[in-house]
Coordinates of C-alpha atoms in Angstrom, one line a residue:
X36 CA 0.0 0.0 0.0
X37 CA 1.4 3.2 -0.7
X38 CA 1.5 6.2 1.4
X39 CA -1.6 7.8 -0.6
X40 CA -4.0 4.8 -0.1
X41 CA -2.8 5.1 3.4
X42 CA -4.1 8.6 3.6
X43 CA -7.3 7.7 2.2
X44 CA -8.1 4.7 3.9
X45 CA -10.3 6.0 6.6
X46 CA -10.7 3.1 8.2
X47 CA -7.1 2.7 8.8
X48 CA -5.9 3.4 12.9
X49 CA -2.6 3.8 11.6
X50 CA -1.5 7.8 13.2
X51 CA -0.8 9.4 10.2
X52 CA -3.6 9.4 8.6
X53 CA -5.1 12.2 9.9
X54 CA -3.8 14.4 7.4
X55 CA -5.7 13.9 4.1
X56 CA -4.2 13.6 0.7
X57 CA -4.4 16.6 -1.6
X58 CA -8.2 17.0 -3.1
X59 CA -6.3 18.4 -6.3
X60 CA -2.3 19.3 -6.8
X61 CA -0.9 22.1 -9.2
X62 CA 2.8 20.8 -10.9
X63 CA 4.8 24.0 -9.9
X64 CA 7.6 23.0 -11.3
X65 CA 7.3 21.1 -14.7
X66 CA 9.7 20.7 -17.4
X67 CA 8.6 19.3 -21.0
X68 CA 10.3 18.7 -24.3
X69 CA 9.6 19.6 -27.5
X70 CA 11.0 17.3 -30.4
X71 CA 11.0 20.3 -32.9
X72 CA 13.7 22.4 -30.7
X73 CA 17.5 21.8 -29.8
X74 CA 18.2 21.3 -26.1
X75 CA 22.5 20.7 -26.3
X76 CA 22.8 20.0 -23.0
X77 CA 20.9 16.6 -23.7
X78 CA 24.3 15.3 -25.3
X79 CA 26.0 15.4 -21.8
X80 CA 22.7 13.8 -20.5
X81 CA 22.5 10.0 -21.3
X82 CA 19.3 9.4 -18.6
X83 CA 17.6 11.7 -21.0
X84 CA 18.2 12.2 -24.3
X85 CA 16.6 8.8 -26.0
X86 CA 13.1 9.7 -24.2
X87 CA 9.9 11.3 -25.2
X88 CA 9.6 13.7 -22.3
X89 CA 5.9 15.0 -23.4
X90 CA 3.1 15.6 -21.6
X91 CA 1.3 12.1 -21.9
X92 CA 4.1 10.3 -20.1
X93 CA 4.3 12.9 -17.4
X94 CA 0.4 11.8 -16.8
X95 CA 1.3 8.1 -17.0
X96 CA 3.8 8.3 -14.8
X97 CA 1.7 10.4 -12.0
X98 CA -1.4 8.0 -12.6
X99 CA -4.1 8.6 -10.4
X100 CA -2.6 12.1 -8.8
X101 CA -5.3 14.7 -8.6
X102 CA -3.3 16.9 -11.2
X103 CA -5.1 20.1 -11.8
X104 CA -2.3 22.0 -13.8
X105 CA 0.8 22.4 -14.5
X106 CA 3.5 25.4 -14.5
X107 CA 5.8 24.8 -17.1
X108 CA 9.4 26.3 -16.4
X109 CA 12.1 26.6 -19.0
X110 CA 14.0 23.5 -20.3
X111 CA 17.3 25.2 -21.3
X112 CA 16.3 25.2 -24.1
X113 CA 18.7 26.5 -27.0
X114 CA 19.2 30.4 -27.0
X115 CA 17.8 30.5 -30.3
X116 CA 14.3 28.7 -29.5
X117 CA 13.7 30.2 -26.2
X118 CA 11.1 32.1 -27.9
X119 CA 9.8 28.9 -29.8
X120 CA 9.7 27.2 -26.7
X121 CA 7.4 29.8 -24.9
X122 CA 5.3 30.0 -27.8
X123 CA 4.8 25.9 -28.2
X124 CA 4.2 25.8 -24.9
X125 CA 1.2 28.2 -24.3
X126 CA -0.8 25.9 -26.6
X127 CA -1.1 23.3 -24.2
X128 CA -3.8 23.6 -22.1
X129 CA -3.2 21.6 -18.9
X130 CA -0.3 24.3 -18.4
X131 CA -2.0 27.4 -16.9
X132 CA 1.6 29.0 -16.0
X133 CA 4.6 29.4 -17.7
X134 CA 7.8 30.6 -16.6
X135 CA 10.4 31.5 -20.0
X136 CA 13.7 31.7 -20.2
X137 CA 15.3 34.6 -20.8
X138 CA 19.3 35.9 -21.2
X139 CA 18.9 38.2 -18.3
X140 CA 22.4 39.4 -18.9
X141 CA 22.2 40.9 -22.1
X142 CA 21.0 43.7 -20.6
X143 CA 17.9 45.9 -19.9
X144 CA 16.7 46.8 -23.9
X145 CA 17.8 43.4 -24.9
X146 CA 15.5 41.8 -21.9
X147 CA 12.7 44.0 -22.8
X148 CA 12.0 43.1 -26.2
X149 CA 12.1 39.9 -25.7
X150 CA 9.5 39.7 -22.8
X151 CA 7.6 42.0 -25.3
X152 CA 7.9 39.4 -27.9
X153 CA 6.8 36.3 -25.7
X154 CA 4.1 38.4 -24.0
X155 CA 0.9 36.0 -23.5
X156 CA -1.5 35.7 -20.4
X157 CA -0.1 32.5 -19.4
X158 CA 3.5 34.3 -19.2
X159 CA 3.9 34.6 -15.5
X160 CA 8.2 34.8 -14.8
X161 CA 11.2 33.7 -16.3
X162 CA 14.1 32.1 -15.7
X163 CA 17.9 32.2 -16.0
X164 CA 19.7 29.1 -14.9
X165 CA 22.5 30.5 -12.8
X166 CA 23.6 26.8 -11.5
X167 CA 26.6 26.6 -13.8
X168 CA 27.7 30.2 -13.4
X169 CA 30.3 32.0 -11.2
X170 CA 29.7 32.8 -8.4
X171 CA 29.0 37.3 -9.0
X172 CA 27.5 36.1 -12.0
X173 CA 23.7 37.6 -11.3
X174 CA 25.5 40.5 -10.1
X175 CA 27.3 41.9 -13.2
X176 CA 25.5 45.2 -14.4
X177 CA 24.1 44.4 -17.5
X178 CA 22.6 41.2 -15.4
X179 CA 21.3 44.2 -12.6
X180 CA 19.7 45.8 -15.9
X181 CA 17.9 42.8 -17.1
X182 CA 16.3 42.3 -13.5
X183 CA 15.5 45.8 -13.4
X184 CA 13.5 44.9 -16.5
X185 CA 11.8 41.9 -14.4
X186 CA 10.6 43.5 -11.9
X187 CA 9.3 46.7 -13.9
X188 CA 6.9 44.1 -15.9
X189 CA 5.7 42.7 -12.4
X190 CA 7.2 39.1 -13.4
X191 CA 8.4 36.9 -11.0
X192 CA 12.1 34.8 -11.6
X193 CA 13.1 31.6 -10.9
X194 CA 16.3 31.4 -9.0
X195 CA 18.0 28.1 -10.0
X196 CA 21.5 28.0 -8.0
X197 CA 23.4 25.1 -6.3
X198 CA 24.1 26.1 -2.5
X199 CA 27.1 27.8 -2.7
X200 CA 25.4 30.9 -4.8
X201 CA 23.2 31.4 -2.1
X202 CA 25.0 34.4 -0.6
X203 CA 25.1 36.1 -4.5
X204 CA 22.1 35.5 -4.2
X205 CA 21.0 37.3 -1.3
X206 CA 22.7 40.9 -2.4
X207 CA 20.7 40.0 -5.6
X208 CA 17.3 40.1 -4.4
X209 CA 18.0 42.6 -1.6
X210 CA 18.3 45.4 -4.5
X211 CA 15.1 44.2 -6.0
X212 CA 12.4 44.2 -3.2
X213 CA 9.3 44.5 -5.6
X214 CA 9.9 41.8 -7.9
X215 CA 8.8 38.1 -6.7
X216 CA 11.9 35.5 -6.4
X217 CA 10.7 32.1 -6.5
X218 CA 14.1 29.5 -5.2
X219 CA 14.0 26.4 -7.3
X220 CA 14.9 22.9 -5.2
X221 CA 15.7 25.0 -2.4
X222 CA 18.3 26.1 -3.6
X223 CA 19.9 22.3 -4.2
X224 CA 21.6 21.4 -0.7
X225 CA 24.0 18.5 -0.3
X226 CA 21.6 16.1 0.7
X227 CA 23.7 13.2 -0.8
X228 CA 26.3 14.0 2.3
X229 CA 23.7 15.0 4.3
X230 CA 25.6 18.6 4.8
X231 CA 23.0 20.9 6.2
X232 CA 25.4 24.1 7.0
X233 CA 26.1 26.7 5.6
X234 CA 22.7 26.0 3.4
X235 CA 20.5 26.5 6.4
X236 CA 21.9 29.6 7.9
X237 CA 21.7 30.8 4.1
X238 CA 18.0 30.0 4.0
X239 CA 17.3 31.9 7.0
X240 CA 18.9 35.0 5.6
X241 CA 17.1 34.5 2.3
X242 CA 13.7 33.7 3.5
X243 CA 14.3 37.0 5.9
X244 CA 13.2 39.0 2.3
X245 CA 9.5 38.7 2.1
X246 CA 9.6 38.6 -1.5
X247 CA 11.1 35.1 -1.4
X248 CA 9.2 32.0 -2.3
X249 CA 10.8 28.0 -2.1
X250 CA 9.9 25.4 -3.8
X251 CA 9.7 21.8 -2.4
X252 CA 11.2 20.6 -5.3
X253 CA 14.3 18.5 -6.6
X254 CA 15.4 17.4 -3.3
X255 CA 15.4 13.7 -4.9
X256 CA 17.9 14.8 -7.9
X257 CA 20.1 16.1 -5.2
X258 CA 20.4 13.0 -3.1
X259 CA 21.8 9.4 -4.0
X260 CA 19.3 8.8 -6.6
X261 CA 19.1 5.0 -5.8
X262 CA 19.4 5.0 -2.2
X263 CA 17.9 7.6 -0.7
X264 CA 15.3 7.5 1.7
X265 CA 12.2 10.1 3.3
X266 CA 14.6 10.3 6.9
X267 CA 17.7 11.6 5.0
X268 CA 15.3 14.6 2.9
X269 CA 12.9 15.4 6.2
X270 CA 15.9 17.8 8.2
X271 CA 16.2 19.7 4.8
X272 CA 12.2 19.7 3.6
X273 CA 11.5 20.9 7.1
X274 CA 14.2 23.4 7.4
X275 CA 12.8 25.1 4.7
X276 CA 8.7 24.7 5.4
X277 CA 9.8 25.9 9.1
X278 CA 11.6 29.0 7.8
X279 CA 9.9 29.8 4.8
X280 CA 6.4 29.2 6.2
X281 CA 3.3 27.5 4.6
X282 CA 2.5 30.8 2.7
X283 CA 5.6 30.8 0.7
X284 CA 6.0 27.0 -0.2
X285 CA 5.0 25.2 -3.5
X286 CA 4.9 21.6 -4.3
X287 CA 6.5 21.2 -7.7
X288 CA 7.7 17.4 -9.3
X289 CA 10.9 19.3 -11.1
X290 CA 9.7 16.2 -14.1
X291 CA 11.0 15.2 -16.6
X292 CA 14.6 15.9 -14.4
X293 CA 13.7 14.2 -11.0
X294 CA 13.0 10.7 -13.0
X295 CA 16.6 9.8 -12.5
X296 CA 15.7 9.0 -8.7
X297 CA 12.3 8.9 -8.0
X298 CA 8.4 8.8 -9.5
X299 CA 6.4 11.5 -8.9
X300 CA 3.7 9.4 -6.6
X301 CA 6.6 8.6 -4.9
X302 CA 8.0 12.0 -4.5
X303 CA 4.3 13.5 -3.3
X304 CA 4.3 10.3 -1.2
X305 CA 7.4 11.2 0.5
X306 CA 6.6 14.8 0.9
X307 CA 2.9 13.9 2.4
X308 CA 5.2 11.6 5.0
X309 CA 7.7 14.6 5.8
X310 CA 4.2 16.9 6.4
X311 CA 2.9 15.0 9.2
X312 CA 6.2 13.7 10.8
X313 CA 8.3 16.5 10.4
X314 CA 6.4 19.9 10.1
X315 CA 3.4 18.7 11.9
X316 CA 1.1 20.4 9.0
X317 CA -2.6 20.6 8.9
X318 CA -4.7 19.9 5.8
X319 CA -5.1 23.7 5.4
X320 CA -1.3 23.9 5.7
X321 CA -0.9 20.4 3.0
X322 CA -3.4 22.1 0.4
X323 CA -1.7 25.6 0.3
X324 CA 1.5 23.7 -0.4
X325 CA 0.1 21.6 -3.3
X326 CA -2.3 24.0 -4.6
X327 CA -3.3 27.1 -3.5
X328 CA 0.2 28.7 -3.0
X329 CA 1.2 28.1 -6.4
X330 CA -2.5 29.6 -7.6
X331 CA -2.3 32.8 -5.7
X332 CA 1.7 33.0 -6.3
X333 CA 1.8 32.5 -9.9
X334 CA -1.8 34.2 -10.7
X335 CA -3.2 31.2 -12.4
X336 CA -6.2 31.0 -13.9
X337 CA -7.8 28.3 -11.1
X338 CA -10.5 28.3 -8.4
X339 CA -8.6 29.3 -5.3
X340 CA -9.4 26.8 -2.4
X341 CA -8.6 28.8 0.5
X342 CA -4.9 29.8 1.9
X343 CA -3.3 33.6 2.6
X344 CA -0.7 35.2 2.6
X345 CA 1.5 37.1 0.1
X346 CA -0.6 38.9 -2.8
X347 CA -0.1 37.9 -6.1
X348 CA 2.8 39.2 -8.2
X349 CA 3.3 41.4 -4.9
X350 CA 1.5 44.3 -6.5

């Protein structure tokens, strides 16, 4: 029996079943391929690059989940389809959310135009992956110009960082108070060696901005992917839920990347587990996380189902 049958079996006198599954569950953090576009990275990528990473196998793979929708973030795509990607991607309609990527360093005019040329109602932040950059990277001035840019179009950005850029991190979003930073993975901690410092003091620093949002997301990817268990990803799930707070937490699968060490019942499964043994949440506190947060946060076009907290877009 898996952990969601456990949750709703209500005739079951095992403890943990007082919290109740998630009635419906928005993908914050979903990654899909199109076989029309060039993705170089893939090359380097052998777990990948013979797949069909659409949107039917993501399904298949989550099975009976309660998926509502998805946000689709940027798949590193080539530079010269980022815009082809965006524009693919608003066609599908399970994805209410999309967040683009976008050179941020090219500077403010360049970043402009090409926001103006993906605009679209489902366009709701963008993304430059900063996990293979040096260190001052996000803090170069043309980079400053871009994110000026940002947070004049009231979008949010994705902050995708291993946990050494953390502190770059920090002076980055302390000059940009009005524009909503969302941290990917949590900012990818060494849960492999199970290293929680300096990551958690840097957490606590970064969470101190109230225009930061985490993600409960890729903490599988960032483990050993075939030996890792729910004990060794509760101290840093919890770290985060504890100082982030349930307002300013999303769920997110980080598929088709997180299929390397885990399913995404699995994943949801473990993350229910590390709810009620860890963070002692309530079912207001578990649907905010799968749901509502992600609604409200990202402005999607969805029935809210209760939750608080931060406005949208921090408008």
């Amino acid at each position: 029996m898996t952990l969601q049958e456990l949750f709703n079996n209500t005739q079951s006198s095992v403890a943990m079943s007082s919290l109740k599954f998630p009635s419906a569950i928005v993908d914050s953090h979903l990654h899909l391929l199109n076989p029309n576009l060039s993705y170089s990275w893939l090359q380097d990528a052998p777990s990948y690059n013979e797949h069909d990473w659409s949107e039917e196998r993501y399904k298949e793979e989550a099975g009976t989940l309660p998926l509502s929708a998805g946000v689709f973030v940027e798949a590193d795509v080539d530079s010269t389809h980022r815009k082809q990607e965006a524009q693919w991607i608003y066609e599908n309609p399970f994805v209410k959310g999309v967040v683009a990527a976008v050179a941020v360093e090219d500077g403010g005019i360049a970043v402009s135009e090409h926001i103006d040329a993906i605009a679209h109602p489902k366009l709701k932040g963008v993304r430059r992956l900063l996990q293979g950059e040096h260190l001052d990277f996000c803090l170069q001035p043309s980079y400053l110009e871009g994110m000026r840019v940002i947070q004049h179009k009231k979008l949010s950005f994705d902050i995708c960082i291993k946990h050494h850029q953390l502190p770059s991190i920090i002076s980055l979003v302390r000059q940009f108070p009005e524009c909503m930073f969302i941290l990917d993975h949590m900012g990818k901690p060494d849960i492999r060696h199970g290293v929680l410092e300096p990551w958690s003091s840097h957490i606590i620093a970064l969470a101190a901005y109230p225009n930061v949002m985490c993600k409960i997301s890729g903490a599988t990817t960032e483990a050993d992917h075939d030996n890792w268990t729910t004990d060794q990803l509760a101290p840093f799930i919890s770290h985060a839920v504890a100082t982030f707070g349930f307002n300013r937490v999303l769920w997110g699968s980080d598929w088709f990347v997180s299929v390397v060490a885990t399913s995404v019942p699995r994943w949801v499964d473990s993350v229910m587990a590390i709810m009620e043994t860890h963070c002692h949440a309530t079912n207001e506190d578990v649907e905010k996380l799968f749901y509502s947060n992600a609604v409200r946060l990202y402005n999607l076009p969805l029935a809210p189902r209760g939750g608080g907290g931060i406005e949208n877009r921090l408008a």
